[in-house]
Short mmCIF file of C-alpha atoms in Angstrom, two decimals:
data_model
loop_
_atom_site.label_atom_id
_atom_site.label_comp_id
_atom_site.label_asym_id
_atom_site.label_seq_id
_atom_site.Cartn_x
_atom_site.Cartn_y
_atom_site.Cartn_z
CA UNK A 80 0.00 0.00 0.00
CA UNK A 81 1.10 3.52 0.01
CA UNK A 82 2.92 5.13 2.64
CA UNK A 83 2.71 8.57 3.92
CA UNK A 84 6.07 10.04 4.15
CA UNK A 85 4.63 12.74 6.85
CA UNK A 86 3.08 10.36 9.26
CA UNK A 87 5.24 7.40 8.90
CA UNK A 88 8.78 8.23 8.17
CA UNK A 89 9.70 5.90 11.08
CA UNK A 90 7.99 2.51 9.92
CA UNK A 91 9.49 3.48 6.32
CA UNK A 92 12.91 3.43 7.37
CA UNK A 93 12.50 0.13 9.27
CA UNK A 94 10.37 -1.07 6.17
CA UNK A 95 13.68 -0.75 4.29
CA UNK A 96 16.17 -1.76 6.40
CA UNK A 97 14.23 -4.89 6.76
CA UNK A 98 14.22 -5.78 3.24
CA UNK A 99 16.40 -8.48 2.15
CA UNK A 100 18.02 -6.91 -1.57
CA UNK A 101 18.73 -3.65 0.06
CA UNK A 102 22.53 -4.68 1.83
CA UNK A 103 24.08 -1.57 0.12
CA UNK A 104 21.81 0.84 1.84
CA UNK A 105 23.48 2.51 5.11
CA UNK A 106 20.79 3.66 7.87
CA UNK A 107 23.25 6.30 8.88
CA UNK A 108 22.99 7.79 5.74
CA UNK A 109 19.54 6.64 5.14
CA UNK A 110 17.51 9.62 3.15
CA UNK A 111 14.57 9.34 0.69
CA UNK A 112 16.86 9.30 -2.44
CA UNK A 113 18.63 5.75 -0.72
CA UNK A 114 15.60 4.33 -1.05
CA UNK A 115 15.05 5.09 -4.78
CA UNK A 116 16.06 3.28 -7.70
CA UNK A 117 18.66 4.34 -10.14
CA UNK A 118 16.85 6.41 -12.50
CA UNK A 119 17.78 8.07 -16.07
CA UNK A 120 19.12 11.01 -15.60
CA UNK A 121 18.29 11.97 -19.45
CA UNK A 122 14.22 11.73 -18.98
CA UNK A 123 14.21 12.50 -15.01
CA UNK A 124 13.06 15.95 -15.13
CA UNK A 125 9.88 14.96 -17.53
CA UNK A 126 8.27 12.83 -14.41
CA UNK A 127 6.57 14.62 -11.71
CA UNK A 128 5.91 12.62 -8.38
CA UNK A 129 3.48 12.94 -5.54
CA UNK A 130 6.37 13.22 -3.19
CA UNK A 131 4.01 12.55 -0.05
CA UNK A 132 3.20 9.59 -1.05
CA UNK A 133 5.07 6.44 -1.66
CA UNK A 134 4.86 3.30 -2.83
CA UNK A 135 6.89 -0.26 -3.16
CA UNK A 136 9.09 -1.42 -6.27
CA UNK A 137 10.57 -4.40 -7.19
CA UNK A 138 13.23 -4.22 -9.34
CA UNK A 139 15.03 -7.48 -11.38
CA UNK A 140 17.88 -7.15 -13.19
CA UNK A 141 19.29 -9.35 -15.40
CA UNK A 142 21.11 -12.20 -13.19
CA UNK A 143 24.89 -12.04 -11.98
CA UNK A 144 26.90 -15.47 -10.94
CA UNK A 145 24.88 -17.80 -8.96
CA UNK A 146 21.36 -15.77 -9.38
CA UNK A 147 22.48 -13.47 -6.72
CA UNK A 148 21.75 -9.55 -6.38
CA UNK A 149 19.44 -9.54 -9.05
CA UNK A 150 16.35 -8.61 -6.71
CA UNK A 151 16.36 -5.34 -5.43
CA UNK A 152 12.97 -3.71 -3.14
CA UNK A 153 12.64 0.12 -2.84
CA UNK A 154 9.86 2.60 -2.09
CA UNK A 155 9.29 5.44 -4.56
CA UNK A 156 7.87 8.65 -4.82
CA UNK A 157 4.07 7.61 -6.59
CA UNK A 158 3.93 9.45 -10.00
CA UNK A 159 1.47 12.24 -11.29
CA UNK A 160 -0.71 10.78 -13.41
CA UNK A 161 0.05 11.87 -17.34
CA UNK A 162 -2.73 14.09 -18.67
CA UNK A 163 -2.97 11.73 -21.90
CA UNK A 164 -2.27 8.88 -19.38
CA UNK A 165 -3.06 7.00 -16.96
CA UNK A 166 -1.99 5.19 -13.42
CA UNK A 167 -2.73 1.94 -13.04
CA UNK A 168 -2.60 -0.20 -9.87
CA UNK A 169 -0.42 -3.55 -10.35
CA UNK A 170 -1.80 -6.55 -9.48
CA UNK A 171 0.33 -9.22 -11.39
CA UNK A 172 3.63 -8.98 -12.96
CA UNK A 173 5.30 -11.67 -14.23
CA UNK A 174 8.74 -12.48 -13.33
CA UNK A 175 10.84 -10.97 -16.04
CA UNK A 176 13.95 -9.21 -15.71
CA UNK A 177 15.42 -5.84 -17.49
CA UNK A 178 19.10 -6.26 -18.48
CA UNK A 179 21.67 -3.97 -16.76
CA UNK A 180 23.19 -2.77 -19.78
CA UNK A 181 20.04 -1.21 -21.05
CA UNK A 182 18.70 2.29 -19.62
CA UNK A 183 15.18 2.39 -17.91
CA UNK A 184 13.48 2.02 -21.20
CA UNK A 185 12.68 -0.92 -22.49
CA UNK A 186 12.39 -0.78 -26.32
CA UNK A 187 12.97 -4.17 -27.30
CA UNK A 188 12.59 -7.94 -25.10
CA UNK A 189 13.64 -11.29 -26.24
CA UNK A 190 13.91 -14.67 -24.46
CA UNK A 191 17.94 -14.88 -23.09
CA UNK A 192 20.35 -12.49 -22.48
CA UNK A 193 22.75 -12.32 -25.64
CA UNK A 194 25.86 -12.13 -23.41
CA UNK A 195 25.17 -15.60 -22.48
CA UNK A 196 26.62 -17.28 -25.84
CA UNK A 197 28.38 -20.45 -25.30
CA UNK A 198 30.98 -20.02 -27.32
CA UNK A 199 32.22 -16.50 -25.76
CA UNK A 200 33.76 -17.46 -22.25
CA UNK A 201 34.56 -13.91 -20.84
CA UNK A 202 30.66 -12.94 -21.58
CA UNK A 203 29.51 -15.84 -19.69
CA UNK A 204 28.21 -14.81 -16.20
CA UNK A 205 25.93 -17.44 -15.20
CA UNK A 206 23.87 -19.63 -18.18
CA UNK A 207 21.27 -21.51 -16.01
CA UNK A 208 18.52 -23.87 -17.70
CA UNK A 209 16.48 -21.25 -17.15
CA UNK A 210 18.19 -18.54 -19.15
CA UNK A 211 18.64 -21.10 -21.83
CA UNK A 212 15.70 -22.47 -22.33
CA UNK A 213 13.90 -19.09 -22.17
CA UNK A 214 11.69 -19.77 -18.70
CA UNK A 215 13.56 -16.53 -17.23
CA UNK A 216 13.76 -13.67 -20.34
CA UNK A 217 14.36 -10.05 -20.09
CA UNK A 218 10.78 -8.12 -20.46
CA UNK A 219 7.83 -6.08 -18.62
CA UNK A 220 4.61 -7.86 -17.62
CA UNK A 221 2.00 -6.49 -15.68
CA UNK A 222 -1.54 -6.78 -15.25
CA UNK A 223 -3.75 -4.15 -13.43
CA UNK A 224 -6.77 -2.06 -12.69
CA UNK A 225 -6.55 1.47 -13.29
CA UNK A 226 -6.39 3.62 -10.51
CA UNK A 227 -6.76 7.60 -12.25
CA UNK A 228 -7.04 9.00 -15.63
CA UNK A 229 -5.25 11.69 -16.97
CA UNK A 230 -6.70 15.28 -16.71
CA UNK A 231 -6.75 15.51 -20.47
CA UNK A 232 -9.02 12.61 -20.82
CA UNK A 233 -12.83 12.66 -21.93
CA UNK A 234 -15.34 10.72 -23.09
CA UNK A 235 -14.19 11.45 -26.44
CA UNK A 236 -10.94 10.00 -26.45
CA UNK A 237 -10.58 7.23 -23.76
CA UNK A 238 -10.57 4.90 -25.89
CA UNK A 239 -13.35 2.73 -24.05
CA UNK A 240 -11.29 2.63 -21.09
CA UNK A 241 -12.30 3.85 -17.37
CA UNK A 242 -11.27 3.97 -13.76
CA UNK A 243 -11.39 0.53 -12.53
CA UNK A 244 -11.39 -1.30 -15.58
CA UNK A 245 -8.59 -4.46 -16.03
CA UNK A 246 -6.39 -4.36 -18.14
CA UNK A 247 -2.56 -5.11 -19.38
CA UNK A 248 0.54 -2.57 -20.06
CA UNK A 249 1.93 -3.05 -23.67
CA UNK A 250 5.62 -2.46 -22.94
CA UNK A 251 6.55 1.06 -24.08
CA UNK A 252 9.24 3.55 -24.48
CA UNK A 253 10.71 4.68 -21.04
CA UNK A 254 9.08 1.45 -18.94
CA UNK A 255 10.14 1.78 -15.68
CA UNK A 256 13.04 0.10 -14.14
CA UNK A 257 11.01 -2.15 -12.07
CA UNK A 258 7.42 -3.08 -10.94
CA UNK A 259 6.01 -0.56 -8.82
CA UNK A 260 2.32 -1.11 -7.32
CA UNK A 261 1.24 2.00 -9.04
CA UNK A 262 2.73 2.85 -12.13
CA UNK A 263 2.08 5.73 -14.77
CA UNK A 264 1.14 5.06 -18.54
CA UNK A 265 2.18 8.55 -20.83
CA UNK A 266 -0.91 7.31 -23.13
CA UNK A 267 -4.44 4.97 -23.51
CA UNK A 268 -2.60 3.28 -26.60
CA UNK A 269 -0.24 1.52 -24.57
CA UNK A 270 -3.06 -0.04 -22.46
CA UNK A 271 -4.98 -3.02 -23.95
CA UNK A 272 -8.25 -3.77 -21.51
CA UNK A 273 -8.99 -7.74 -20.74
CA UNK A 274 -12.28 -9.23 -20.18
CA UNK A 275 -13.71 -10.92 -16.68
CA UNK A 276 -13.30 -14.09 -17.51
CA UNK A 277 -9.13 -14.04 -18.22
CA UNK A 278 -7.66 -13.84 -14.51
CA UNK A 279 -5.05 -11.69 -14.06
CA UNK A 280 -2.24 -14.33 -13.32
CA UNK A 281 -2.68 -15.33 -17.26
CA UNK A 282 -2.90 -11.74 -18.41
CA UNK A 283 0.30 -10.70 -16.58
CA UNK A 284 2.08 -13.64 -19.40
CA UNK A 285 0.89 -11.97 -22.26
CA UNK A 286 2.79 -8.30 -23.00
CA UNK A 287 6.53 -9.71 -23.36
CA UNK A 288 6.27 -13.86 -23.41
CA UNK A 289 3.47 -14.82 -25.26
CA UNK A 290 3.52 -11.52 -27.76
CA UNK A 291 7.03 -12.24 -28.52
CA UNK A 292 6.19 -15.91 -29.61
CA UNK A 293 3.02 -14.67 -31.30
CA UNK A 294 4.81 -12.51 -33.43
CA UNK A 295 7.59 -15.24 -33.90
CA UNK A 296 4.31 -17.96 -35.52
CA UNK A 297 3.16 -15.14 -37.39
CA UNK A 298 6.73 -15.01 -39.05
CA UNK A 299 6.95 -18.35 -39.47
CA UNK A 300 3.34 -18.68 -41.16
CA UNK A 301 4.81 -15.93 -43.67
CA UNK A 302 7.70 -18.24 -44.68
CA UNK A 303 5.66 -21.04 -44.62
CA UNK A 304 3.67 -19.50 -47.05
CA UNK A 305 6.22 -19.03 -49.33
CA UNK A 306 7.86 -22.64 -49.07
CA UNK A 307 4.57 -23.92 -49.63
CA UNK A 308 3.98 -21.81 -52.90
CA UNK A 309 7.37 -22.31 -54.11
CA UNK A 310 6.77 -26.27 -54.12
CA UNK A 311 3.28 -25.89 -55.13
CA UNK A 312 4.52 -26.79 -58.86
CA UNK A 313 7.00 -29.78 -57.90
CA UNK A 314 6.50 -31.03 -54.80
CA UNK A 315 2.82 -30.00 -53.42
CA UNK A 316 1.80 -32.70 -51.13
CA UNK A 317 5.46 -31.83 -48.91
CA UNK A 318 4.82 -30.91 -45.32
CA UNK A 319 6.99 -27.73 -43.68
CA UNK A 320 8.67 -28.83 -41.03
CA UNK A 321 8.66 -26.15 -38.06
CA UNK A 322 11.29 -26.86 -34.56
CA UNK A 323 10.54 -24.83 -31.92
CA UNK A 324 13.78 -24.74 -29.83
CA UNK A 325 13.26 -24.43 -26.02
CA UNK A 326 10.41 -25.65 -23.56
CA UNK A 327 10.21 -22.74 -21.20
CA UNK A 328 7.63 -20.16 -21.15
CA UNK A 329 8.33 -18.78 -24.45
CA UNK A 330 8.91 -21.76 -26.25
CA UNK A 331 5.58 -23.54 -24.48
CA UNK A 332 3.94 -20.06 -25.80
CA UNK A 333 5.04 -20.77 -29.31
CA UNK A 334 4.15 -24.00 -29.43
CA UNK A 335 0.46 -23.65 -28.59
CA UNK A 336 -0.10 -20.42 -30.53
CA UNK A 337 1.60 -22.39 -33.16
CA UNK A 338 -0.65 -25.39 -32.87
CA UNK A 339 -3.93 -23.23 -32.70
CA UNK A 340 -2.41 -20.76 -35.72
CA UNK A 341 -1.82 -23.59 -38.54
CA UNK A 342 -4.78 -25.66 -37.68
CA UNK A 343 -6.83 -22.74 -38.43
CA UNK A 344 -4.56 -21.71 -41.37
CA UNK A 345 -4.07 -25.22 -42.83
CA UNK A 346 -2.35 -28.15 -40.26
CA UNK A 347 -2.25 -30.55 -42.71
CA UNK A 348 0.86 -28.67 -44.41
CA UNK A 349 2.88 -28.00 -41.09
CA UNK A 350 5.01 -30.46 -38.95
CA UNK A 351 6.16 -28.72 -35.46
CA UNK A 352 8.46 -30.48 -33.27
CA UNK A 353 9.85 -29.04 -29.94
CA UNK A 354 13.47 -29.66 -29.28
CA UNK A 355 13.67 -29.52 -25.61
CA UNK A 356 16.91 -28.96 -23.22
CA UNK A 357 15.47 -30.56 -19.75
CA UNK A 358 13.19 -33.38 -19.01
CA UNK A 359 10.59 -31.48 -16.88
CA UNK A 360 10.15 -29.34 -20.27
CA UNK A 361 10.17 -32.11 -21.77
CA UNK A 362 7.12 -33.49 -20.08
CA UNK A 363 5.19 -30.20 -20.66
CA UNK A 364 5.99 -31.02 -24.08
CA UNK A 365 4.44 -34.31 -24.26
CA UNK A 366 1.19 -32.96 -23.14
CA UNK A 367 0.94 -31.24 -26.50
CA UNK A 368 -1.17 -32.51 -29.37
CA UNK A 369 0.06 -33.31 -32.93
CA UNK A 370 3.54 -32.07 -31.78
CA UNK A 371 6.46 -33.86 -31.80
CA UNK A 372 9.02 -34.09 -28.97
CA UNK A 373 13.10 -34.47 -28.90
CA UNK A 374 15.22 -34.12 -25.93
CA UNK A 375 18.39 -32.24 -26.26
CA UNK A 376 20.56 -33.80 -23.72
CA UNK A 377 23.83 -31.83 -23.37
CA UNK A 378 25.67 -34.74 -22.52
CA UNK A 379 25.07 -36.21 -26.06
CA UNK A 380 27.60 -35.08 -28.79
CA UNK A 381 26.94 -32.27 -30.86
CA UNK A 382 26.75 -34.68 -34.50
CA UNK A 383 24.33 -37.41 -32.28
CA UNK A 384 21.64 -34.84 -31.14
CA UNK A 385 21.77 -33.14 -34.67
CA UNK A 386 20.96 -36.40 -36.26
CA UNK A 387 18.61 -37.42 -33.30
CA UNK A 388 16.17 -34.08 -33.97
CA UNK A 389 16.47 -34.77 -37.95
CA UNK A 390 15.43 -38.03 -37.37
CA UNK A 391 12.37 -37.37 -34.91
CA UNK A 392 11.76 -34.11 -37.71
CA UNK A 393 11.60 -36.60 -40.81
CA UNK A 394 14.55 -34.94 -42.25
CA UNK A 395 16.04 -31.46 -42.46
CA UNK A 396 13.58 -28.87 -41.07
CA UNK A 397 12.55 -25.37 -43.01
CA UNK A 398 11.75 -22.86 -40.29
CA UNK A 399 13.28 -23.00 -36.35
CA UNK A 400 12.13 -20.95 -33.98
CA UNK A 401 14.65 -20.55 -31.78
CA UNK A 402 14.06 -19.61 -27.89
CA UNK A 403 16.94 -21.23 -26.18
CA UNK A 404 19.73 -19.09 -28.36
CA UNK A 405 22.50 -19.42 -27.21
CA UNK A 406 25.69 -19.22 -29.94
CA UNK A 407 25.75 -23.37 -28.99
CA UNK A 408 22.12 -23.74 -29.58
CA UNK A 409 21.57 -21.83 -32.63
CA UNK A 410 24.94 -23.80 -34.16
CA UNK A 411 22.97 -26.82 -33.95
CA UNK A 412 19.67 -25.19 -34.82
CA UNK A 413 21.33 -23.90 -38.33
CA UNK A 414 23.29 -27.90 -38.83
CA UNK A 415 19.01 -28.94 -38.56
CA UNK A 416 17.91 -26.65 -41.07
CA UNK A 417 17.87 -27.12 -44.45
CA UNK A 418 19.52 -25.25 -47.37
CA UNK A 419 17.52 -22.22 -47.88
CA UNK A 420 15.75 -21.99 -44.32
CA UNK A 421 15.18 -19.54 -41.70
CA UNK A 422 16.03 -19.18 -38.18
CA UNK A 423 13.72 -16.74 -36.26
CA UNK A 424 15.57 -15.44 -33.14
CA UNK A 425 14.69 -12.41 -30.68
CA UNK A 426 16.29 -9.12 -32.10
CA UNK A 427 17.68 -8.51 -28.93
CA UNK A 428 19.96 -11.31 -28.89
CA UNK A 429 20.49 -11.19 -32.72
CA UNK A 430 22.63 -7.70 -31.92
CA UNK A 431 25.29 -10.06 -30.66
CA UNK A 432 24.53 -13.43 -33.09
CA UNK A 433 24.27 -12.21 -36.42
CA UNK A 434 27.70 -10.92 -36.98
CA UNK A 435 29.26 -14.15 -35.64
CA UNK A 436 27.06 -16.49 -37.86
CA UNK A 437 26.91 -14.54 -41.09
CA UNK A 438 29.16 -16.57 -42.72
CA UNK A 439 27.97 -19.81 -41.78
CA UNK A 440 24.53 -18.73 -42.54
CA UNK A 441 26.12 -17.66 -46.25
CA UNK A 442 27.74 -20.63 -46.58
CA UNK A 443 24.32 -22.81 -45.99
CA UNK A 444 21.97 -20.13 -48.12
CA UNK A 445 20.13 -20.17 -44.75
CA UNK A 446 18.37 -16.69 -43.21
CA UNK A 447 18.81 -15.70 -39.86
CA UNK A 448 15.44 -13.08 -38.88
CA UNK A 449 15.46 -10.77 -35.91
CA UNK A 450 11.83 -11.32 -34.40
CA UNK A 451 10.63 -7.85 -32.24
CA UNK A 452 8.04 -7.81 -29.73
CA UNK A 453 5.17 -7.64 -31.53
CA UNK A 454 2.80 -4.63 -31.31
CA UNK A 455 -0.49 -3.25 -29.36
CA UNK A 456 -2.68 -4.76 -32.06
CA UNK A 457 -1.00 -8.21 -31.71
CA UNK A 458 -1.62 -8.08 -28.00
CA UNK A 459 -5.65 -7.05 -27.90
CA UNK A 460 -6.13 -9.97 -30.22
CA UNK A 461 -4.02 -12.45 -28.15
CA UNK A 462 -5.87 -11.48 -25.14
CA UNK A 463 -9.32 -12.50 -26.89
CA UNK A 464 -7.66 -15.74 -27.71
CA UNK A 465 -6.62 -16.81 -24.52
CA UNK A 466 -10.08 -15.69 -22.78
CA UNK A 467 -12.17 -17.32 -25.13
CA UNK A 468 -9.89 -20.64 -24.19
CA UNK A 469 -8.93 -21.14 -28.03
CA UNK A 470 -5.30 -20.89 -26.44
CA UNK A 471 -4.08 -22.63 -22.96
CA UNK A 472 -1.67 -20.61 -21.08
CA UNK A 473 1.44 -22.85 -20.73
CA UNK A 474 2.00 -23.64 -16.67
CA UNK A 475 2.39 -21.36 -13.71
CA UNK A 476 2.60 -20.31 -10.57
CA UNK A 477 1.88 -17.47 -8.28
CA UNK A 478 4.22 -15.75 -4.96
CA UNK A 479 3.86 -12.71 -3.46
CA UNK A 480 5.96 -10.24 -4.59
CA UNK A 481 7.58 -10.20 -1.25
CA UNK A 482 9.20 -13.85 -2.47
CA UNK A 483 10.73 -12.13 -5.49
CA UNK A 484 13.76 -12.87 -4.59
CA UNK A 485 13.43 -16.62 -3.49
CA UNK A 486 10.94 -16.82 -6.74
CA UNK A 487 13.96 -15.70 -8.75
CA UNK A 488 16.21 -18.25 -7.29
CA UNK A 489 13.97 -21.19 -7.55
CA UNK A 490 13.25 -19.75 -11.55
CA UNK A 491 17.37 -20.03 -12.44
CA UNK A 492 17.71 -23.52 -10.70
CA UNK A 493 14.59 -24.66 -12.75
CA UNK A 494 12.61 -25.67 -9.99
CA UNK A 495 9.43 -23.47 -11.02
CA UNK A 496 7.67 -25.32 -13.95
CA UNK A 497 6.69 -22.84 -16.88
CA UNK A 498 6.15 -19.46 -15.39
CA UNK A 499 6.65 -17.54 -12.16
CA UNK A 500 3.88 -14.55 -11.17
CA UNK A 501 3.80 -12.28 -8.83
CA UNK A 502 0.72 -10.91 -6.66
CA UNK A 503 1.24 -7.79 -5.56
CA UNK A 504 -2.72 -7.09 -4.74
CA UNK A 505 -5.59 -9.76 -4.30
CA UNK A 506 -8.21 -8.18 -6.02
CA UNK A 507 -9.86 -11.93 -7.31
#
């Protein structure tokens, strides 16, 4: 809830003394601005704050060695509400993390942290299953109610949306560094509303995981497409073979938009198999229909699990979707792909990936695609998916924020199946 600096500086101070992530904080020194996050010093005179009022953050940055001092809890100073805005009261984030090499804004998210590649030693600070596989992925999820409306708003142009109403934040330009239980929005467009009957657990998924594999089918149905037209004259009764690399939330996004997508748009034409990289994914896999499975054991070598996934793929595959890039991983993604295929990877890790596999991907005719979030369209009309129940939301679980930390842990060591939320009102 939100604390009143006036009338409770005392319990504030103990508040944040007592909070586990917040070791670098001195209580002789303690002020206001210790408890604040790092902020950008390049857009901090454009936000005014309520500075009577404050509320909690959490704050996850991408992971160090072991998972540790990645969580960090701080109250700030509760924003002004935007006059073409709004402020919206967080019930459910899910747990995503912002890298620490990008600035408060988040303008593009992707499943794995590029400076995890396999094959570049001094870059590698920790590579858990998690960050591999994609169940932990730098992004901004949260699901809410909103709380005020900017003075600027009417009838006329709020865009259907009122005080109270749920809805999700598509992640925009200058997102904030952390998950704060009130947050501002500078405008109605970034705000997609979401009927009664989607929970907010399920909603909180949708802005960075499941957009970001929608977007990734929706590439891969364009090149599909193509393939398909291409052998319409020689070879017309050919499948497309689609591997989705990766069960963790991402991957178990893709693969069930994927399945819904081409059975509307023509199933008959599409193979998908999941290549997964643990055996509890693996499982989650196997609960899939008309989807192939093939475990990606690491201890294999690299020419046995290439010729494993062709073989459980029927051959040489035309489009991967890759969600568990790492330089290792999309290596052997690019050895299962045929001549003349595509690899769809997030653009954020591609900044790093593309320049060291350009000339392998010359040297195969193969096509390496940067795949971006997605937009606000994308997300309104995944939203009506998943509530009408055409789409199942892979697996998850809900903590109270308060377990962030712990939550985070557990997420890096794999022992959270599919995805971690966390409640930071009970509103359901």
């Amino acid at each position: 809830m939100p604390v009143d600096i006036c009338s409770q500086q005392h319990n504030l101070m103990g508040a944040i003394s007592g909070t586990p992530d917040t070791s670098s904080l001195s209580l002789n020194t303690l002020s206001l601005t210790n408890g604040l996050p790092p902020t950008d010093p390049e857009h901090h005179h454009h936000t005014a704050h309520n500075m009577n009022k404050l509320c909690r953050q959490v704050s996850i940055e991408s992971p160090g060695p072991g998972a540790k001092n990645c969580v960090f809890n701080f109250f700030v100073p509760i924003e002004d509400t935007p006059a073409h805005g709004a402020r919206i009261k967080i019930v459910c984030a899910g747990a995503c993390y912002r890298r620490r090499d990008r600035a408060n804004s988040i303008t593009s998210v992707s499943s794995v942290s590029s400076e995890l590649s396999d094959y570049c030693p001094s870059l590698t600070s920790m590579a858990s299953p998690a960050i591999r596989e994609g169940s932990f992925f730098s992004g901004f999820e949260v699901a809410g109610v909103i709380e005020a409306l900017g003075s600027e708003i009417t009838e006329s142009n709020n865009r259907g949306l009122h005080i109270g109403q749920r809805v999700i934040v598509f992640p925009f330009d200058e997102t904030p560094a952390g998950y704060a239980e009130l947050m501002v929005v500078p405008d109605l467009e970034h705000i997609v509303p979401i009927p009664d009957n989607l929970n907010m657990a399920e909603a909180a998924m949708l802005p960075t995981g499941a957009l970001l594999a929608m977007n990734a089918v929706f590439k891969a149905q364009a090149v599909v497409t193509e393939i398909l037209a291409q052998r319409a004259a020689t070879d017309s009764n050919k499948k497309c073979r689609i591997l989705i690399v990766g069960t963790g939330g991402l991957a178990l996004w893709a693969v069930r938009i994927a399945s819904y997508h081409f059975a509307a748009t023509g199933a008959d034409s599409v193979d998908i198999t999941v290549a997964s990289i643990r055996d509890e994914g693996f499982r989650l896999a196997t609960e899939i229909k008309n989807v192939s499975v093939v475990q990606w054991n690491e201890c294999l070598y690299e020419p046995q699990l290439i010729e494993r996934t062709k073989d459980v793929c029927g051959g040489p595959v035309d489009v991967v979707i890759d969600f568990g890039t790492t330089s290792r991983s999309l290596h052997r993604s690019m050895h299962c792909l045929s001549k003349g295929g595509v690899v769809l990877i997030s653009d954020e890790v591609a900044e790093k990936l593309l320049p060291k596999f350009s000339r392998l991907s010359n040297e195969y005719q193969q096509e390496i695609i940067p795949i971006s979030n997605g937009t606000a369209e994308q997300l309104a009309q995944l939203v009506e998916l998943v509530a009408n129940k055409k789409i199942e939301p892979p697996p998850y679980s809900v903590f109270p924020c308060e377990q962030a930390a712990e939550v985070i842990q557990k997420l890096c060591n794999s022992e959270i199946p599919g995805r971690a939320i966390l409640r930071f009102h009970d509103i359901e």
